Short mmCIF file of C-alpha atoms in Angstrom, two decimals:
data_model
loop_
_atom_site.label_atom_id
_atom_site.label_comp_id
_atom_site.label_asym_id
_atom_site.label_seq_id
_atom_site.Cartn_x
_atom_site.Cartn_y
_atom_site.Cartn_z
CA MET P 27 134.33 84.09 69.48
CA SER P 28 137.12 81.73 70.57
CA PHE P 29 137.53 80.24 74.03
CA GLY P 30 140.22 78.17 75.67
CA GLY P 31 139.42 74.73 77.08
CA PHE P 32 136.88 72.25 75.71
CA MET P 33 133.13 72.15 75.09
CA GLN P 34 130.67 70.51 77.47
CA PRO P 35 126.93 70.00 76.81
CA VAL P 36 124.61 72.19 78.88
CA LYS P 37 120.89 71.50 79.19
CA VAL P 38 118.63 74.54 78.50
CA GLY P 39 114.99 73.50 78.74
CA LEU P 40 114.62 70.64 76.26
CA THR P 41 117.62 71.77 74.20
CA GLU P 42 121.22 70.77 74.76
CA ILE P 43 123.84 73.31 73.69
CA SER P 44 127.63 73.32 73.96
CA ALA P 45 129.42 75.63 76.35
CA PRO P 46 133.18 76.09 76.87
CA VAL P 47 134.82 74.62 79.98
CA PHE P 48 137.88 76.34 81.35
CA GLY P 49 140.63 75.14 83.65
CA GLY P 50 139.48 73.92 87.06
CA GLY P 51 136.47 72.07 85.63
CA THR P 52 134.00 74.97 85.92
CA SER P 53 131.70 75.42 82.96
CA PHE P 54 130.56 78.74 81.54
CA SER P 55 127.21 78.84 79.76
CA VAL P 56 125.72 81.31 77.30
CA LEU P 57 122.41 82.34 78.86
CA PRO P 58 119.40 83.64 76.96
CA LEU P 59 117.56 86.59 78.51
CA VAL P 60 115.59 84.46 80.98
CA SER P 61 116.35 84.63 84.66
CA GLU P 62 115.11 81.18 85.69
CA ILE P 63 117.08 78.77 83.46
CA PRO P 64 118.59 75.67 85.07
CA VAL P 65 122.32 75.50 84.26
CA THR P 66 124.38 72.45 85.15
CA THR P 67 127.85 73.31 86.41
CA SER P 68 130.49 71.08 87.87
CA ALA P 69 130.83 73.52 90.75
CA GLY P 70 127.38 72.56 92.04
CA ASP P 71 123.95 74.08 92.57
CA ASP P 72 125.21 77.13 94.49
CA LYS P 73 126.94 78.52 91.41
CA SER P 74 123.85 77.75 89.35
CA LYS P 75 121.70 79.80 91.72
CA SER P 76 124.27 82.60 91.76
CA ARG P 77 124.27 82.67 87.96
CA ARG P 78 120.47 83.00 87.92
CA ARG P 79 120.56 85.87 90.44
CA MET P 80 123.25 87.69 88.42
CA THR P 81 121.27 87.31 85.22
CA LYS P 82 118.10 88.60 86.87
CA ASN P 83 119.88 91.62 88.39
CA SER P 84 121.53 92.49 85.07
CA GLU P 85 118.19 92.43 83.28
CA GLU P 86 116.66 94.72 85.87
CA ASN P 87 119.47 97.20 85.14
CA GLY P 88 118.84 97.02 81.39
CA ILE P 89 121.90 94.91 80.58
CA ASN P 90 121.70 91.49 78.96
CA SER P 91 123.96 88.48 79.48
CA SER P 92 126.47 89.62 76.86
CA GLY P 93 126.89 93.14 78.24
CA GLY P 94 124.53 94.72 75.73
CA PHE P 95 121.16 96.36 76.20
CA ALA P 96 118.35 94.15 77.47
CA GLY P 97 116.13 92.98 74.65
CA LEU P 98 118.96 92.43 72.16
CA PRO P 99 120.21 88.86 71.60
CA GLY P 100 123.55 88.09 73.21
CA ALA P 101 125.12 86.68 70.07
CA GLU P 102 124.10 89.80 68.16
CA GLN P 103 125.82 92.01 70.76
CA TRP P 104 129.03 89.92 70.62
CA GLN P 105 129.16 90.34 66.86
CA SER P 106 127.81 93.90 66.74
CA LYS P 107 131.10 95.65 65.98
CA MET P 108 132.33 95.27 62.40
CA GLU P 109 135.99 95.30 61.46
CA SER P 110 135.50 98.08 58.92
CA PRO P 111 132.73 100.73 58.68
CA TRP P 112 129.91 100.18 56.19
CA ARG P 113 129.93 103.92 55.46
CA GLU P 114 132.93 106.21 55.65
CA VAL P 115 132.83 109.37 57.76
CA ALA P 116 135.70 111.72 58.62
CA TRP P 117 135.30 112.35 62.35
CA THR P 118 137.41 115.51 62.42
CA GLU P 119 136.96 119.15 63.32
CA ASP P 120 137.83 120.06 59.72
CA ARG P 121 134.94 117.93 58.49
CA ARG P 122 132.60 119.59 60.97
CA LYS P 123 133.67 123.06 59.81
CA THR P 124 133.32 122.11 56.14
CA LEU P 125 129.78 120.83 56.67
CA MET P 126 128.78 123.93 58.67
CA GLU P 127 130.15 126.25 56.01
CA SER P 128 128.47 124.31 53.23
CA ILE P 129 125.06 124.41 54.94
CA SER P 130 125.45 128.03 56.04
CA SER P 131 126.24 129.17 52.50
CA TYR P 132 123.69 126.94 50.78
CA LYS P 133 121.52 128.61 48.14
CA PRO P 134 118.71 126.90 46.24
CA GLY P 135 119.61 126.30 42.61
CA CYS P 136 116.51 128.11 41.46
CA GLU P 137 115.80 131.83 41.05
CA ALA P 138 112.16 131.44 42.04
CA VAL P 139 112.94 130.46 45.64
CA SER P 140 115.22 131.83 48.33
CA GLU P 141 114.72 129.00 50.83
CA ALA P 142 114.59 125.21 50.74
CA ARG P 143 111.52 123.83 52.53
CA VAL P 144 111.94 120.39 54.07
CA LEU P 145 109.01 118.59 55.71
CA LEU P 146 109.64 116.11 58.54
CA LEU P 147 107.12 113.27 58.80
CA GLY P 148 106.99 110.46 61.32
CA PRO P 149 105.06 108.91 64.19
CA VAL P 150 104.73 110.56 67.60
CA GLY P 151 108.00 110.50 69.54
CA ALA P 152 110.20 109.62 66.56
CA GLY P 153 112.33 112.74 67.09
CA LYS P 154 111.16 115.23 64.46
CA SER P 155 111.13 118.27 66.75
CA SER P 156 114.28 117.06 68.52
CA PHE P 157 116.11 116.88 65.19
CA ILE P 158 115.19 120.49 64.41
CA SER P 159 116.39 121.64 67.83
CA SER P 160 119.55 119.54 67.54
CA VAL P 161 120.50 120.98 64.14
CA GLN P 162 119.97 124.50 65.46
CA SER P 163 122.07 123.61 68.52
CA VAL P 164 125.01 122.73 66.26
CA PHE P 165 125.01 126.25 64.79
CA THR P 166 124.34 127.96 68.11
CA GLY P 167 127.16 126.08 69.82
CA ARG P 168 125.01 125.02 72.77
CA VAL P 169 122.01 122.76 73.22
CA THR P 170 118.76 124.66 72.66
CA ASN P 171 115.13 123.59 72.31
CA ARG P 172 114.14 125.60 69.26
CA ALA P 173 111.20 123.30 68.49
CA MET P 174 109.29 122.39 71.63
CA VAL P 175 109.42 118.68 72.39
CA GLY P 176 106.79 116.64 74.24
CA SER P 177 107.21 113.48 76.31
CA SER P 178 103.74 111.92 76.14
CA SER P 179 102.31 109.40 73.70
CA ALA P 180 100.19 112.13 72.10
CA SER P 181 101.62 114.47 69.48
CA PHE P 182 102.94 117.63 71.14
CA THR P 183 103.12 119.49 67.82
CA LYS P 184 99.65 120.31 66.47
CA LYS P 185 100.33 123.15 64.05
CA LEU P 186 102.44 123.55 60.94
CA LYS P 187 105.58 125.31 62.13
CA LEU P 188 108.42 126.55 59.95
CA PHE P 189 111.89 126.84 61.45
CA ASN P 190 114.63 128.81 59.70
CA ILE P 191 117.92 127.23 60.71
CA CYS P 192 120.10 130.16 61.72
CA ARG P 193 123.83 130.58 62.09
CA GLN P 194 125.03 132.14 65.33
CA SER P 195 121.93 134.30 65.82
CA PRO P 196 118.35 134.64 64.51
CA ALA P 197 119.57 137.62 62.48
CA GLN P 198 121.68 135.23 60.36
CA PRO P 199 119.25 132.72 58.81
CA THR P 200 120.44 130.06 56.40
CA ALA P 201 118.40 129.10 53.33
CA LEU P 202 117.18 125.94 55.08
CA VAL P 203 113.65 125.81 56.52
CA LEU P 204 112.59 122.70 58.44
CA CYS P 205 108.83 122.17 58.67
CA ASP P 206 107.48 120.52 61.82
CA VAL P 207 103.99 119.06 62.03
CA MET P 208 101.94 116.66 64.16
CA GLY P 209 102.87 112.98 64.18
CA LEU P 210 101.51 110.40 61.80
CA GLY P 211 98.97 107.85 62.98
CA ASP P 212 98.30 104.33 61.74
CA GLY P 213 95.08 105.36 60.04
CA GLU P 214 92.98 108.34 58.98
CA THR P 215 91.37 108.77 62.41
CA ALA P 216 94.53 109.55 64.37
CA GLY P 217 97.45 111.84 63.66
CA LEU P 218 98.15 113.78 60.49
CA THR P 219 95.99 112.54 57.60
CA LEU P 220 97.10 111.76 54.06
CA HIS P 221 94.90 114.58 52.75
CA ASP P 222 96.46 117.20 55.02
CA THR P 223 99.99 115.90 54.42
CA LEU P 224 99.57 116.36 50.68
CA ALA P 225 98.03 119.82 51.26
CA ILE P 226 101.24 120.83 53.06
CA ILE P 227 103.50 119.45 50.34
CA LYS P 228 101.49 121.13 47.59
CA GLY P 229 101.78 124.45 49.46
CA HIS P 230 98.08 124.93 50.28
CA ALA P 231 98.33 124.71 54.10
CA PRO P 232 99.20 128.03 55.77
CA GLU P 233 101.89 128.30 58.41
CA GLY P 234 100.37 128.03 61.88
CA HIS P 235 97.41 125.95 60.72
CA LYS P 236 96.18 123.62 63.49
CA PHE P 237 95.44 120.17 62.12
CA SER P 238 92.48 118.00 63.03
CA PRO P 239 91.18 114.87 61.29
CA GLU P 240 87.67 116.31 61.65
CA GLN P 241 88.62 119.57 59.91
CA PRO P 242 90.77 118.82 56.84
CA VAL P 243 92.52 121.60 54.94
CA ARG P 244 90.09 123.00 52.36
CA SER P 245 89.73 126.09 50.20
CA GLU P 246 87.59 127.56 52.99
CA THR P 247 90.40 127.13 55.54
CA VAL P 248 91.67 130.43 56.92
CA GLY P 249 94.92 131.33 55.17
CA TYR P 250 94.49 128.65 52.51
CA VAL P 251 96.92 129.23 49.62
CA LYS P 252 94.82 128.78 46.48
CA LYS P 253 97.60 129.11 43.90
CA PRO P 254 100.84 128.12 45.60
CA SER P 255 104.12 128.94 43.87
CA LEU P 256 107.29 126.84 44.12
CA LYS P 257 108.42 128.77 47.19
CA ASP P 258 105.21 127.76 49.03
CA LYS P 259 105.68 124.06 48.33
CA VAL P 260 107.79 121.43 50.09
CA HIS P 261 111.02 120.60 48.24
CA CYS P 262 111.97 117.40 50.09
CA VAL P 263 110.20 115.06 52.54
CA VAL P 264 112.14 113.45 55.38
CA PHE P 265 110.63 110.44 57.14
CA VAL P 266 111.75 110.11 60.75
CA VAL P 267 111.69 106.71 62.46
CA ASP P 268 112.83 105.65 65.93
CA ALA P 269 115.51 102.92 65.82
CA SER P 270 114.33 101.50 69.15
CA LYS P 271 110.76 101.07 67.86
CA VAL P 272 111.24 100.00 64.25
CA SER P 273 110.41 96.37 65.03
CA SER P 274 107.33 97.28 67.08
CA TYR P 275 105.65 99.75 64.71
CA THR P 276 102.19 98.54 63.67
CA LYS P 277 101.29 97.21 60.24
CA GLY P 278 98.89 100.14 60.01
CA LEU P 279 101.75 102.62 60.34
CA GLY P 280 103.72 100.70 57.74
CA ALA P 281 100.75 100.96 55.37
CA THR P 282 100.55 104.71 56.09
CA PHE P 283 104.22 105.12 55.16
CA GLN P 284 103.80 103.16 51.94
CA GLN P 285 100.69 105.13 50.94
CA LEU P 286 102.40 108.44 51.64
CA ARG P 287 105.46 107.41 49.67
CA GLU P 288 103.39 106.60 46.61
CA HIS P 289 101.45 109.88 46.65
CA ILE P 290 104.52 112.01 47.38
CA SER P 291 106.42 110.32 44.57
CA ASP P 292 103.54 111.16 42.24
CA LEU P 293 104.12 114.83 43.12
CA GLY P 294 107.76 114.53 42.06
CA VAL P 295 109.14 115.25 45.54
CA HIS P 296 112.22 113.31 46.66
CA GLN P 297 112.18 111.51 50.01
CA VAL P 298 114.88 110.45 52.45
CA ALA P 299 114.76 109.15 56.02
CA LEU P 300 116.40 109.66 59.40
CA LEU P 301 116.91 106.81 61.86
CA THR P 302 116.90 108.43 65.31
CA HIS P 303 117.86 107.09 68.75
CA VAL P 304 120.57 104.83 67.33
CA ASP P 305 122.35 105.10 70.68
CA GLN P 306 119.44 103.25 72.27
CA VAL P 307 119.88 100.09 70.20
CA CYS P 308 123.65 99.69 70.27
CA GLN P 309 125.83 99.90 73.37
CA GLU P 310 129.02 100.64 71.41
CA THR P 311 127.32 103.54 69.65
CA ALA P 312 125.95 104.82 72.96
CA ARG P 313 129.48 104.88 74.37
CA GLU P 314 131.03 106.45 71.28
CA ILE P 315 128.94 107.84 68.43
CA THR P 316 131.84 107.39 65.98
CA GLN P 317 131.12 103.65 66.11
CA VAL P 318 127.71 104.09 64.49
CA TYR P 319 128.91 102.91 61.07
CA ASN P 320 130.87 100.04 62.61
CA SER P 321 127.72 98.73 64.26
CA ARG P 322 126.09 95.69 62.69
CA ILE P 323 123.02 96.33 64.87
CA VAL P 324 122.56 99.85 63.48
CA GLN P 325 123.06 98.52 59.95
CA GLN P 326 120.42 95.82 60.51
CA THR P 327 118.04 98.38 62.02
CA ILE P 328 118.44 100.59 58.93
CA ASN P 329 117.56 97.55 56.82
CA LYS P 330 114.38 97.12 58.89
CA ALA P 331 113.56 100.82 58.49
CA GLY P 332 114.01 100.46 54.75
CA ALA P 333 111.55 97.56 54.68
CA LEU P 334 109.07 99.55 56.79
CA LEU P 335 109.26 102.57 54.50
CA GLY P 336 109.62 100.71 51.23
CA MET P 337 112.83 102.67 50.69
CA SER P 338 116.37 101.80 49.67
CA THR P 339 118.80 102.02 52.60
CA SER P 340 120.95 104.47 50.62
CA TYR P 341 118.31 107.11 51.40
CA ILE P 342 118.43 106.46 55.17
CA VAL P 343 120.95 108.01 57.56
CA PRO P 344 121.34 107.49 61.32
CA VAL P 345 121.35 110.41 63.74
CA LYS P 346 121.61 111.04 67.46
CA ASN P 347 119.57 114.01 68.64
CA TYR P 348 120.55 116.07 71.64
CA SER P 349 118.19 115.34 74.54
CA SER P 350 119.60 115.42 78.08
CA GLU P 351 122.93 117.03 77.12
CA LEU P 352 123.72 120.64 77.96
CA ASP P 353 126.72 120.99 75.65
CA VAL P 354 127.21 120.02 72.01
CA ASP P 355 129.66 117.31 70.98
CA GLU P 356 131.88 117.44 67.89
CA ASN P 357 131.10 113.93 66.65
CA THR P 358 127.37 114.18 67.31
CA ASP P 359 127.47 117.47 65.37
CA ILE P 360 129.16 115.72 62.42
CA LEU P 361 126.46 113.06 62.30
CA LEU P 362 123.68 115.69 62.42
CA LEU P 363 125.33 117.92 59.83
CA SER P 364 125.94 114.93 57.56
CA ALA P 365 122.20 114.22 57.72
CA VAL P 366 121.39 117.82 56.72
CA ASP P 367 123.92 117.63 53.87
CA HIS P 368 122.24 114.39 52.73
CA ILE P 369 118.83 116.10 52.75
CA LEU P 370 120.06 119.11 50.77
CA GLN P 371 121.40 116.85 48.02
CA TYR P 372 117.82 115.69 47.37
CA VAL P 373 116.48 119.23 47.65
CA ASP P 374 118.86 120.15 44.82
CA LEU P 375 117.64 117.17 42.79
CA HIS P 376 114.09 118.50 43.14
CA PHE P 377 115.12 121.93 41.86
CA GLN P 378 116.95 120.28 38.97
CA ASP P 379 113.78 118.34 38.13
CA CYS P 380 111.75 121.57 38.28
CA ALA P 381 114.24 123.34 36.01
CA ALA P 382 114.00 120.50 33.49
CA THR P 383 110.22 120.88 33.26
CA GLU P 384 110.14 124.66 33.70
CA PRO P 385 113.38 126.14 32.28
CA ASN P 386 112.46 129.68 33.35
CA LEU P 387 112.88 128.64 37.01
CA SER P 388 116.61 127.87 36.73
CA HIS P 389 119.52 130.26 36.88
#
């Protein structure tokens, strides 16, 4: 970033950095997110104290010294907006209509099934249930809470729930079924276990089953599907991670993701990922969702999510779920619908794989 004037050394702790000096002899320093940093200015100690008070007040309001969200480095915020998007999206009403029509008319490329089952997996609070409700809101035309969402640190969803995404009314279901389940933990003693996750994907776990680490899904489980057909199984797994927590997720959760990925891959089921709450890590994106693919911060966060999941970033898409809004927004709809379209591409790949191994399943 260019400044007029000349550079003057400024002492920060034991480190001397350069700061630009403008006309009138007053220096301007780049402050880290610490409220009590001595800054030498030619205008005297009063301005130094005023600068410290301003920095402290900004932090209390969640804003850092560069105008970004507190907790994000100032330099990163200054350089957060890229000149050209790293993925192209048409933010138009025509694109929204095209996506809605494509999803509404979607049919699995396999005679043996009439619906595509997609399982959402992720830690508590990542936004699995919110994504389901948000996608349904797009088709309803108003924000609805189809899948009940909790606000505590414990998983609100305990049972396996299947949600048919409908068009304007419940009487007009699409061929897309989103499966909601309790959140993942960072071990086998908390959250959905590896055993039960695989039981869902293989089609053994009945809808409505309440999960508990102490009572794993077994052949004796009420409603247990002993010989599941393709329609009972999961056709794509979607990992859901919170952009604002990617850097703070435990190593145990990372190990859980990696273990799940290996076992699910062994079953021949494709996996993609959603990066939720992108508006909470980038101020530009929070102001205008169309800036999501111009955001270097979002791009870097997707890279971190890829490392956490052991997944190429080409499988990961950012989304903003509806939460406090009462009305839907065209551009937020486009981002959500683009995510669904992305998921259905991998559902189709699964059906193609099935047809290759079992030709009688294809059209």
